[in-house]
Amino acid sequence: MVRRLDASPQRVFEAWLDPQVARHWLFTSPISEHNITEIDARVGGAWRITDRREGVAYTGIGEYLEIAPPRRIVFTFAMPQFSPAYDRIDVEIEPDGGASVLTVTQHGLPPDFNEATEAGWNLMFDTLAAWLARD
């Protein structure tokens, strides 16, 4: 998925790794009742996001495989309550004038989940764009 964001690559990069920013958009939704975001932003570091919606807690977990500021982040992603499988997420951030082009690739996703996953990422990217526009 590709999205142009009206923010510098550095700001977009930090939005993925700063728990105080990520908690507002990454693996959360507008109907979130409570969110706990833990990020150990280093290669080999773990991340965990628990987001409570309509009384149900959803938890995503993973590990950072690559962190190359401000252009690239690679991490694993799983939701153990649904599946023991881990996907790999590649995040690429390229400058585009005063903005950035964000490219996110999710590896390992079963084809029947593509449409719902794309809708989820689009919702998160919309929220990220609004968050970045606040400043």
mmCIF file of N, CA and C in Angstrom:
data_model
loop_
_atom_site.group_PDB
_atom_site.id
_atom_site.type_symbol
_atom_site.label_atom_id
_atom_site.label_comp_id
_atom_site.label_asym_id
_atom_site.label_seq_id
_atom_site.Cartn_x
_atom_site.Cartn_y
_atom_site.Cartn_z
ATOM 1 N N MET A 1 0.849 -1.166 0.000
ATOM 2 C CA MET A 1 0.000 0.000 0.000
ATOM 3 C C MET A 1 0.893 1.227 0.000
ATOM 4 N N VAL A 2 0.460 2.236 -0.723
ATOM 5 C CA VAL A 2 1.237 3.468 -0.842
ATOM 6 C C VAL A 2 0.354 4.638 -0.431
ATOM 7 N N ARG A 3 0.938 5.537 0.359
ATOM 8 C CA ARG A 3 0.199 6.727 0.797
ATOM 9 C C ARG A 3 1.154 7.909 0.855
ATOM 10 N N ARG A 4 0.738 9.043 0.322
ATOM 11 C CA ARG A 4 1.517 10.282 0.439
ATOM 12 C C ARG A 4 1.049 10.998 1.698
ATOM 13 N N LEU A 5 2.004 11.405 2.526
ATOM 14 C CA LEU A 5 1.694 12.081 3.779
ATOM 15 C C LEU A 5 2.361 13.451 3.795
ATOM 16 N N ASP A 6 1.641 14.433 4.287
ATOM 17 C CA ASP A 6 2.136 15.803 4.325
ATOM 18 C C ASP A 6 2.988 16.013 5.579
ATOM 19 N N ALA A 7 4.133 15.328 5.608
ATOM 20 C CA ALA A 7 5.072 15.430 6.730
ATOM 21 C C ALA A 7 6.426 14.928 6.250
ATOM 22 N N SER A 8 7.463 15.358 6.924
ATOM 23 C CA SER A 8 8.812 14.939 6.548
ATOM 24 C C SER A 8 9.009 13.449 6.819
ATOM 25 N N PRO A 9 9.949 12.820 6.108
ATOM 26 C CA PRO A 9 10.238 11.409 6.394
ATOM 27 C C PRO A 9 10.581 11.173 7.870
ATOM 28 N N GLN A 10 11.291 12.097 8.495
ATOM 29 C CA GLN A 10 11.653 11.933 9.905
ATOM 30 C C GLN A 10 10.413 11.869 10.791
ATOM 31 N N ARG A 11 9.439 12.754 10.550
ATOM 32 C CA ARG A 11 8.205 12.757 11.364
ATOM 33 C C ARG A 11 7.396 11.484 11.144
ATOM 34 N N VAL A 12 7.328 11.027 9.894
ATOM 35 C CA VAL A 12 6.591 9.794 9.600
ATOM 36 C C VAL A 12 7.296 8.612 10.268
ATOM 37 N N PHE A 13 8.604 8.563 10.156
ATOM 38 C CA PHE A 13 9.392 7.501 10.771
ATOM 39 C C PHE A 13 9.143 7.457 12.287
ATOM 40 N N GLU A 14 9.235 8.609 12.933
ATOM 41 C CA GLU A 14 9.036 8.679 14.383
ATOM 42 C C GLU A 14 7.622 8.264 14.788
ATOM 43 N N ALA A 15 6.637 8.524 13.929
ATOM 44 C CA ALA A 15 5.253 8.155 14.241
ATOM 45 C C ALA A 15 5.092 6.643 14.391
ATOM 46 N N TRP A 16 5.956 5.876 13.730
ATOM 47 C CA TRP A 16 5.910 4.415 13.840
ATOM 48 C C TRP A 16 6.560 3.910 15.127
ATOM 49 N N LEU A 17 7.507 4.670 15.679
ATOM 50 C CA LEU A 17 8.317 4.147 16.786
ATOM 51 C C LEU A 17 8.118 4.854 18.118
ATOM 52 N N ASP A 18 7.509 6.016 18.119
ATOM 53 C CA ASP A 18 7.248 6.740 19.362
ATOM 54 C C ASP A 18 5.913 6.253 19.929
ATOM 55 N N PRO A 19 5.933 5.567 21.074
ATOM 56 C CA PRO A 19 4.670 5.017 21.600
ATOM 57 C C PRO A 19 3.612 6.073 21.883
ATOM 58 N N GLN A 20 4.025 7.305 22.206
ATOM 59 C CA GLN A 20 3.058 8.355 22.493
ATOM 60 C C GLN A 20 2.325 8.826 21.235
ATOM 61 N N VAL A 21 2.938 8.622 20.082
ATOM 62 C CA VAL A 21 2.282 8.949 18.808
ATOM 63 C C VAL A 21 1.588 7.702 18.247
ATOM 64 N N ALA A 22 2.311 6.583 18.221
ATOM 65 C CA ALA A 22 1.778 5.346 17.635
ATOM 66 C C ALA A 22 0.463 4.932 18.288
ATOM 67 N N ARG A 23 0.309 5.187 19.575
ATOM 68 C CA ARG A 23 -0.915 4.772 20.276
ATOM 69 C C ARG A 23 -2.176 5.432 19.722
ATOM 70 N N HIS A 24 -2.003 6.512 18.978
ATOM 71 C CA HIS A 24 -3.148 7.225 18.406
ATOM 72 C C HIS A 24 -3.569 6.715 17.044
ATOM 73 N N TRP A 25 -2.726 5.879 16.396
ATOM 74 C CA TRP A 25 -3.095 5.464 15.041
ATOM 75 C C TRP A 25 -2.730 4.019 14.700
ATOM 76 N N LEU A 26 -1.653 3.479 15.266
ATOM 77 C CA LEU A 26 -1.158 2.174 14.853
ATOM 78 C C LEU A 26 -1.919 1.046 15.555
ATOM 79 N N PHE A 27 -2.597 0.226 14.791
ATOM 80 C CA PHE A 27 -3.378 -0.911 15.299
ATOM 81 C C PHE A 27 -4.407 -0.481 16.344
ATOM 82 N N THR A 28 -4.998 0.682 16.110
ATOM 83 C CA THR A 28 -6.082 1.168 16.943
ATOM 84 C C THR A 28 -7.192 1.661 16.018
ATOM 85 N N SER A 29 -8.274 2.138 16.578
ATOM 86 C CA SER A 29 -9.374 2.629 15.750
ATOM 87 C C SER A 29 -10.089 3.770 16.464
ATOM 88 N N PRO A 30 -10.933 4.498 15.742
ATOM 89 C CA PRO A 30 -11.672 5.597 16.362
ATOM 90 C C PRO A 30 -12.599 5.140 17.496
ATOM 91 N N ILE A 31 -12.953 3.870 17.538
ATOM 92 C CA ILE A 31 -13.840 3.400 18.606
ATOM 93 C C ILE A 31 -13.060 2.790 19.773
ATOM 94 N N SER A 32 -11.755 3.026 19.809
ATOM 95 C CA SER A 32 -10.925 2.501 20.884
ATOM 96 C C SER A 32 -11.388 3.043 22.231
ATOM 97 N N GLU A 33 -11.508 2.144 23.199
ATOM 98 C CA GLU A 33 -11.882 2.519 24.562
ATOM 99 C C GLU A 33 -10.656 2.671 25.446
ATOM 100 N N HIS A 34 -9.605 1.919 25.130
ATOM 101 C CA HIS A 34 -8.381 1.940 25.933
ATOM 102 C C HIS A 34 -7.258 1.343 25.089
ATOM 103 N N ASN A 35 -6.087 1.957 25.170
ATOM 104 C CA ASN A 35 -4.968 1.501 24.359
ATOM 105 C C ASN A 35 -3.705 1.490 25.198
ATOM 106 N N ILE A 36 -2.953 0.411 25.099
ATOM 107 C CA ILE A 36 -1.633 0.313 25.720
ATOM 108 C C ILE A 36 -0.645 0.003 24.597
ATOM 109 N N THR A 37 0.313 0.886 24.408
ATOM 110 C CA THR A 37 1.305 0.728 23.347
ATOM 111 C C THR A 37 2.691 0.676 23.980
ATOM 112 N N GLU A 38 3.376 -0.441 23.772
ATOM 113 C CA GLU A 38 4.728 -0.621 24.280
ATOM 114 C C GLU A 38 5.651 -0.866 23.088
ATOM 115 N N ILE A 39 6.691 -0.049 22.961
ATOM 116 C CA ILE A 39 7.602 -0.148 21.828
ATOM 117 C C ILE A 39 9.042 -0.077 22.326
ATOM 118 N N ASP A 40 9.811 -1.106 22.035
ATOM 119 C CA ASP A 40 11.252 -1.133 22.291
ATOM 120 C C ASP A 40 11.914 -0.986 20.918
ATOM 121 N N ALA A 41 12.104 0.265 20.503
ATOM 122 C CA ALA A 41 12.492 0.598 19.125
ATOM 123 C C ALA A 41 13.983 0.364 18.873
ATOM 124 N N ARG A 42 14.335 -0.907 18.756
ATOM 125 C CA ARG A 42 15.701 -1.299 18.402
ATOM 126 C C ARG A 42 15.612 -2.654 17.716
ATOM 127 N N VAL A 43 16.594 -2.970 16.884
ATOM 128 C CA VAL A 43 16.599 -4.270 16.229
ATOM 129 C C VAL A 43 16.632 -5.341 17.323
ATOM 130 N N GLY A 44 15.704 -6.276 17.243
ATOM 131 C CA GLY A 44 15.550 -7.301 18.265
ATOM 132 C C GLY A 44 14.593 -6.899 19.374
ATOM 133 N N GLY A 45 14.201 -5.624 19.408
ATOM 134 C CA GLY A 45 13.255 -5.141 20.411
ATOM 135 C C GLY A 45 11.840 -5.576 20.077
ATOM 136 N N ALA A 46 11.042 -5.736 21.106
ATOM 137 C CA ALA A 46 9.656 -6.173 20.933
ATOM 138 C C ALA A 46 8.708 -4.986 20.960
ATOM 139 N N TRP A 47 7.550 -5.191 20.383
ATOM 140 C CA TRP A 47 6.459 -4.228 20.489
ATOM 141 C C TRP A 47 5.188 -4.991 20.828
ATOM 142 N N ARG A 48 4.279 -4.317 21.519
ATOM 143 C CA ARG A 48 2.981 -4.888 21.876
ATOM 144 C C ARG A 48 1.980 -3.744 21.938
ATOM 145 N N ILE A 49 0.873 -3.935 21.248
ATOM 146 C CA ILE A 49 -0.207 -2.954 21.293
ATOM 147 C C ILE A 49 -1.493 -3.698 21.640
ATOM 148 N N THR A 50 -2.118 -3.273 22.724
ATOM 149 C CA THR A 50 -3.421 -3.821 23.107
ATOM 150 C C THR A 50 -4.431 -2.700 23.003
ATOM 151 N N ASP A 51 -5.463 -2.926 22.216
ATOM 152 C CA ASP A 51 -6.493 -1.928 21.970
ATOM 153 C C ASP A 51 -7.844 -2.540 22.316
ATOM 154 N N ARG A 52 -8.567 -1.887 23.216
ATOM 155 C CA ARG A 52 -9.878 -2.395 23.644
ATOM 156 C C ARG A 52 -10.963 -1.655 22.870
ATOM 157 N N ARG A 53 -11.829 -2.457 22.190
ATOM 158 C CA ARG A 53 -12.933 -1.905 21.407
ATOM 159 C C ARG A 53 -14.198 -2.695 21.708
ATOM 160 N N GLU A 54 -15.245 -1.975 22.026
ATOM 161 C CA GLU A 54 -16.546 -2.597 22.308
ATOM 162 C C GLU A 54 -16.400 -3.754 23.293
ATOM 163 N N GLY A 55 -15.563 -3.530 24.313
ATOM 164 C CA GLY A 55 -15.391 -4.506 25.383
ATOM 165 C C GLY A 55 -14.441 -5.648 25.080
ATOM 166 N N VAL A 56 -13.843 -5.680 23.891
ATOM 167 C CA VAL A 56 -12.934 -6.763 23.506
ATOM 168 C C VAL A 56 -11.527 -6.199 23.347
ATOM 169 N N ALA A 57 -10.540 -6.870 23.952
ATOM 170 C CA ALA A 57 -9.145 -6.453 23.823
ATOM 171 C C ALA A 57 -8.496 -7.198 22.658
ATOM 172 N N TYR A 58 -7.895 -6.444 21.760
ATOM 173 C CA TYR A 58 -7.160 -6.994 20.618
ATOM 174 C C TYR A 58 -5.682 -6.683 20.831
ATOM 175 N N THR A 59 -4.836 -7.695 20.729
ATOM 176 C CA THR A 59 -3.412 -7.499 20.977
ATOM 177 C C THR A 59 -2.586 -7.912 19.772
ATOM 178 N N GLY A 60 -1.757 -6.976 19.308
ATOM 179 C CA GLY A 60 -0.783 -7.243 18.266
ATOM 180 C C GLY A 60 0.597 -7.261 18.903
ATOM 181 N N ILE A 61 1.451 -8.161 18.434
ATOM 182 C CA ILE A 61 2.800 -8.273 18.964
ATOM 183 C C ILE A 61 3.790 -8.457 17.820
ATOM 184 N N GLY A 62 5.050 -8.222 18.114
ATOM 185 C CA GLY A 62 6.073 -8.469 17.112
ATOM 186 C C GLY A 62 7.442 -8.057 17.592
ATOM 187 N N GLU A 63 8.383 -8.122 16.649
ATOM 188 C CA GLU A 63 9.779 -7.798 16.924
ATOM 189 C C GLU A 63 10.326 -6.990 15.754
ATOM 190 N N TYR A 64 11.184 -6.045 16.069
ATOM 191 C CA TYR A 64 11.817 -5.233 15.029
ATOM 192 C C TYR A 64 12.991 -5.998 14.432
ATOM 193 N N LEU A 65 12.976 -6.123 13.102
ATOM 194 C CA LEU A 65 14.035 -6.819 12.377
ATOM 195 C C LEU A 65 15.042 -5.851 11.771
ATOM 196 N N GLU A 66 14.574 -4.663 11.415
ATOM 197 C CA GLU A 66 15.441 -3.653 10.809
ATOM 198 C C GLU A 66 14.895 -2.274 11.127
ATOM 199 N N ILE A 67 15.774 -1.369 11.502
ATOM 200 C CA ILE A 67 15.410 0.028 11.738
ATOM 201 C C ILE A 67 16.509 0.884 11.120
ATOM 202 N N ALA A 68 16.169 1.606 10.061
ATOM 203 C CA ALA A 68 17.128 2.450 9.351
ATOM 204 C C ALA A 68 16.535 3.854 9.205
ATOM 205 N N PRO A 69 16.775 4.722 10.203
ATOM 206 C CA PRO A 69 16.183 6.056 10.187
ATOM 207 C C PRO A 69 16.656 6.880 8.991
ATOM 208 N N PRO A 70 15.817 7.728 8.462
ATOM 209 C CA PRO A 70 14.360 7.781 8.624
ATOM 210 C C PRO A 70 13.628 7.105 7.472
ATOM 211 N N ARG A 71 14.187 6.048 6.926
ATOM 212 C CA ARG A 71 13.650 5.507 5.681
ATOM 213 C C ARG A 71 13.028 4.128 5.749
ATOM 214 N N ARG A 72 13.424 3.288 6.716
ATOM 215 C CA ARG A 72 12.963 1.900 6.637
ATOM 216 C C ARG A 72 12.792 1.296 8.038
ATOM 217 N N ILE A 73 11.685 0.565 8.182
ATOM 218 C CA ILE A 73 11.410 -0.221 9.390
ATOM 219 C C ILE A 73 10.853 -1.559 8.917
ATOM 220 N N VAL A 74 11.370 -2.638 9.464
ATOM 221 C CA VAL A 74 10.852 -3.972 9.174
ATOM 222 C C VAL A 74 10.568 -4.631 10.517
ATOM 223 N N PHE A 75 9.358 -5.193 10.652
ATOM 224 C CA PHE A 75 9.006 -5.847 11.907
ATOM 225 C C PHE A 75 8.072 -7.018 11.646
ATOM 226 N N THR A 76 8.013 -7.910 12.622
ATOM 227 C CA THR A 76 7.051 -9.010 12.553
ATOM 228 C C THR A 76 5.756 -8.552 13.209
ATOM 229 N N PHE A 77 4.668 -9.227 12.829
ATOM 230 C CA PHE A 77 3.336 -8.872 13.329
ATOM 231 C C PHE A 77 2.517 -10.139 13.505
ATOM 232 N N ALA A 78 1.908 -10.268 14.680
ATOM 233 C CA ALA A 78 0.994 -11.379 14.938
ATOM 234 C C ALA A 78 -0.118 -10.913 15.870
ATOM 235 N N MET A 79 -1.240 -11.591 15.765
ATOM 236 C CA MET A 79 -2.344 -11.422 16.715
ATOM 237 C C MET A 79 -2.664 -12.816 17.234
ATOM 238 N N PRO A 80 -1.981 -13.235 18.319
ATOM 239 C CA PRO A 80 -2.086 -14.609 18.815
ATOM 240 C C PRO A 80 -3.512 -15.068 19.130
ATOM 241 N N GLN A 81 -4.410 -14.151 19.434
ATOM 242 C CA GLN A 81 -5.779 -14.559 19.739
ATOM 243 C C GLN A 81 -6.494 -15.093 18.501
ATOM 244 N N PHE A 82 -5.960 -14.780 17.304
ATOM 245 C CA PHE A 82 -6.566 -15.249 16.066
ATOM 246 C C PHE A 82 -5.742 -16.304 15.347
ATOM 247 N N SER A 83 -4.406 -16.219 15.476
ATOM 248 C CA SER A 83 -3.540 -17.132 14.737
ATOM 249 C C SER A 83 -2.135 -17.120 15.343
ATOM 250 N N PRO A 84 -1.445 -18.257 15.314
ATOM 251 C CA PRO A 84 -0.056 -18.277 15.786
ATOM 252 C C PRO A 84 0.928 -17.761 14.726
ATOM 253 N N ALA A 85 0.439 -17.483 13.531
ATOM 254 C CA ALA A 85 1.305 -17.068 12.421
ATOM 255 C C ALA A 85 1.795 -15.635 12.600
ATOM 256 N N TYR A 86 3.005 -15.400 12.143
ATOM 257 C CA TYR A 86 3.600 -14.063 12.114
ATOM 258 C C TYR A 86 3.750 -13.628 10.662
ATOM 259 N N ASP A 87 3.362 -12.387 10.384
ATOM 260 C CA ASP A 87 3.616 -11.763 9.097
ATOM 261 C C ASP A 87 4.847 -10.871 9.244
ATOM 262 N N ARG A 88 5.379 -10.425 8.132
ATOM 263 C CA ARG A 88 6.452 -9.433 8.144
ATOM 264 C C ARG A 88 5.917 -8.173 7.497
ATOM 265 N N ILE A 89 6.156 -7.036 8.145
ATOM 266 C CA ILE A 89 5.722 -5.744 7.629
ATOM 267 C C ILE A 89 6.962 -4.941 7.249
ATOM 268 N N ASP A 90 7.024 -4.506 5.993
ATOM 269 C CA ASP A 90 8.102 -3.636 5.514
ATOM 270 C C ASP A 90 7.538 -2.230 5.360
ATOM 271 N N VAL A 91 8.173 -1.269 5.998
ATOM 272 C CA VAL A 91 7.774 0.136 5.924
ATOM 273 C C VAL A 91 8.894 0.895 5.233
ATOM 274 N N GLU A 92 8.568 1.542 4.120
ATOM 275 C CA GLU A 92 9.531 2.358 3.369
ATOM 276 C C GLU A 92 9.006 3.785 3.348
ATOM 277 N N ILE A 93 9.883 4.751 3.637
ATOM 278 C CA ILE A 93 9.495 6.161 3.666
ATOM 279 C C ILE A 93 10.454 6.925 2.766
ATOM 280 N N GLU A 94 9.900 7.555 1.741
ATOM 281 C CA GLU A 94 10.710 8.310 0.779
ATOM 282 C C GLU A 94 10.299 9.775 0.798
ATOM 283 N N PRO A 95 11.262 10.684 0.678
ATOM 284 C CA PRO A 95 10.912 12.104 0.613
ATOM 285 C C PRO A 95 10.207 12.426 -0.704
ATOM 286 N N ASP A 96 9.288 13.379 -0.633
ATOM 287 C CA ASP A 96 8.572 13.853 -1.817
ATOM 288 C C ASP A 96 8.329 15.347 -1.621
ATOM 289 N N GLY A 97 9.350 16.153 -1.974
ATOM 290 C CA GLY A 97 9.273 17.580 -1.682
ATOM 291 C C GLY A 97 9.283 17.756 -0.176
ATOM 292 N N GLY A 98 8.316 18.478 0.362
ATOM 293 C CA GLY A 98 8.203 18.646 1.814
ATOM 294 C C GLY A 98 7.358 17.572 2.464
ATOM 295 N N ALA A 99 6.981 16.568 1.684
ATOM 296 C CA ALA A 99 6.121 15.495 2.182
ATOM 297 C C ALA A 99 6.873 14.165 2.117
ATOM 298 N N SER A 100 6.135 13.083 2.290
ATOM 299 C CA SER A 100 6.711 11.737 2.258
ATOM 300 C C SER A 100 5.786 10.793 1.523
ATOM 301 N N VAL A 101 6.385 9.783 0.926
ATOM 302 C CA VAL A 101 5.612 8.690 0.352
ATOM 303 C C VAL A 101 5.888 7.469 1.217
ATOM 304 N N LEU A 102 4.834 6.938 1.798
ATOM 305 C CA LEU A 102 4.901 5.780 2.680
ATOM 306 C C LEU A 102 4.450 4.552 1.905
ATOM 307 N N THR A 103 5.287 3.531 1.885
ATOM 308 C CA THR A 103 4.931 2.264 1.249
ATOM 309 C C THR A 103 5.005 1.178 2.308
ATOM 310 N N VAL A 104 3.906 0.470 2.502
ATOM 311 C CA VAL A 104 3.838 -0.609 3.495
ATOM 312 C C VAL A 104 3.487 -1.899 2.766
ATOM 313 N N THR A 105 4.303 -2.918 2.993
ATOM 314 C CA THR A 105 4.083 -4.228 2.394
ATOM 315 C C THR A 105 3.951 -5.250 3.514
ATOM 316 N N GLN A 106 2.874 -6.005 3.496
ATOM 317 C CA GLN A 106 2.652 -7.057 4.490
ATOM 318 C C GLN A 106 2.852 -8.408 3.825
ATOM 319 N N HIS A 107 3.862 -9.139 4.284
ATOM 320 C CA HIS A 107 4.200 -10.448 3.738
ATOM 321 C C HIS A 107 3.613 -11.543 4.625
ATOM 322 N N GLY A 108 3.030 -12.567 3.999
ATOM 323 C CA GLY A 108 2.524 -13.709 4.745
ATOM 324 C C GLY A 108 1.032 -13.704 4.962
ATOM 325 N N LEU A 109 0.361 -12.717 4.452
ATOM 326 C CA LEU A 109 -1.082 -12.586 4.635
ATOM 327 C C LEU A 109 -1.821 -13.551 3.707
ATOM 328 N N PRO A 110 -2.709 -14.379 4.241
ATOM 329 C CA PRO A 110 -3.511 -15.244 3.363
ATOM 330 C C PRO A 110 -4.369 -14.389 2.424
ATOM 331 N N PRO A 111 -4.515 -14.799 1.156
ATOM 332 C CA PRO A 111 -5.238 -13.987 0.162
ATOM 333 C C PRO A 111 -6.655 -13.603 0.585
ATOM 334 N N ASP A 112 -7.340 -14.442 1.337
ATOM 335 C CA ASP A 112 -8.714 -14.118 1.720
ATOM 336 C C ASP A 112 -8.796 -13.004 2.772
ATOM 337 N N PHE A 113 -7.650 -12.545 3.288
ATOM 338 C CA PHE A 113 -7.626 -11.447 4.250
ATOM 339 C C PHE A 113 -7.197 -10.125 3.616
ATOM 340 N N ASN A 114 -6.849 -10.132 2.323
ATOM 341 C CA ASN A 114 -6.313 -8.938 1.674
ATOM 342 C C ASN A 114 -7.249 -7.737 1.755
ATOM 343 N N GLU A 115 -8.503 -7.918 1.424
ATOM 344 C CA GLU A 115 -9.440 -6.796 1.379
ATOM 345 C C GLU A 115 -9.638 -6.174 2.761
ATOM 346 N N ALA A 116 -9.875 -6.985 3.772
ATOM 347 C CA ALA A 116 -10.084 -6.469 5.131
ATOM 348 C C ALA A 116 -8.806 -5.822 5.671
ATOM 349 N N THR A 117 -7.661 -6.426 5.364
ATOM 350 C CA THR A 117 -6.386 -5.876 5.826
ATOM 351 C C THR A 117 -6.112 -4.527 5.167
ATOM 352 N N GLU A 118 -6.380 -4.425 3.884
ATOM 353 C CA GLU A 118 -6.195 -3.158 3.182
ATOM 354 C C GLU A 118 -7.100 -2.073 3.760
ATOM 355 N N ALA A 119 -8.330 -2.424 4.070
ATOM 356 C CA ALA A 119 -9.255 -1.461 4.677
ATOM 357 C C ALA A 119 -8.726 -1.005 6.042
ATOM 358 N N GLY A 120 -8.193 -1.933 6.819
ATOM 359 C CA GLY A 120 -7.629 -1.593 8.126
ATOM 360 C C GLY A 120 -6.433 -0.661 8.017
ATOM 361 N N TRP A 121 -5.511 -0.975 7.094
ATOM 362 C CA TRP A 121 -4.356 -0.098 6.894
ATOM 363 C C TRP A 121 -4.803 1.285 6.431
ATOM 364 N N ASN A 122 -5.772 1.355 5.512
ATOM 365 C CA ASN A 122 -6.245 2.658 5.038
ATOM 366 C C ASN A 122 -6.827 3.490 6.173
ATOM 367 N N LEU A 123 -7.582 2.858 7.066
ATOM 368 C CA LEU A 123 -8.128 3.570 8.221
ATOM 369 C C LEU A 123 -6.988 4.094 9.100
ATOM 370 N N MET A 124 -5.981 3.248 9.337
ATOM 371 C CA MET A 124 -4.840 3.690 10.148
ATOM 372 C C MET A 124 -4.098 4.837 9.465
ATOM 373 N N PHE A 125 -3.885 4.750 8.146
ATOM 374 C CA PHE A 125 -3.168 5.812 7.438
ATOM 375 C C PHE A 125 -3.954 7.121 7.448
ATOM 376 N N ASP A 126 -5.284 7.047 7.357
ATOM 377 C CA ASP A 126 -6.108 8.250 7.466
ATOM 378 C C ASP A 126 -5.909 8.903 8.832
ATOM 379 N N THR A 127 -5.892 8.081 9.873
ATOM 380 C CA THR A 127 -5.703 8.590 11.233
ATOM 381 C C THR A 127 -4.303 9.163 11.399
ATOM 382 N N LEU A 128 -3.296 8.478 10.851
ATOM 383 C CA LEU A 128 -1.925 8.980 10.897
ATOM 384 C C LEU A 128 -1.828 10.329 10.200
ATOM 385 N N ALA A 129 -2.406 10.460 9.015
ATOM 386 C CA ALA A 129 -2.358 11.722 8.264
ATOM 387 C C ALA A 129 -2.986 12.850 9.087
ATOM 388 N N ALA A 130 -4.113 12.579 9.726
ATOM 389 C CA ALA A 130 -4.766 13.599 10.555
ATOM 390 C C ALA A 130 -3.891 13.956 11.752
ATOM 391 N N TRP A 131 -3.259 12.973 12.358
ATOM 392 C CA TRP A 131 -2.384 13.209 13.508
ATOM 393 C C TRP A 131 -1.189 14.081 13.089
ATOM 394 N N LEU A 132 -0.582 13.768 11.965
ATOM 395 C CA LEU A 132 0.569 14.529 11.493
ATOM 396 C C LEU A 132 0.177 15.957 11.128
ATOM 397 N N ALA A 133 -1.039 16.158 10.667
ATOM 398 C CA ALA A 133 -1.517 17.485 10.275
ATOM 399 C C ALA A 133 -1.796 18.376 11.481
ATOM 400 N N ARG A 134 -1.933 17.787 12.657
ATOM 401 C CA ARG A 134 -2.226 18.558 13.867
ATOM 402 C C ARG A 134 -1.126 19.536 14.223
ATOM 403 N N ASP A 135 0.105 19.142 13.966
ATOM 404 C CA ASP A 135 1.249 19.975 14.398
ATOM 405 C C ASP A 135 1.576 21.049 13.399
#
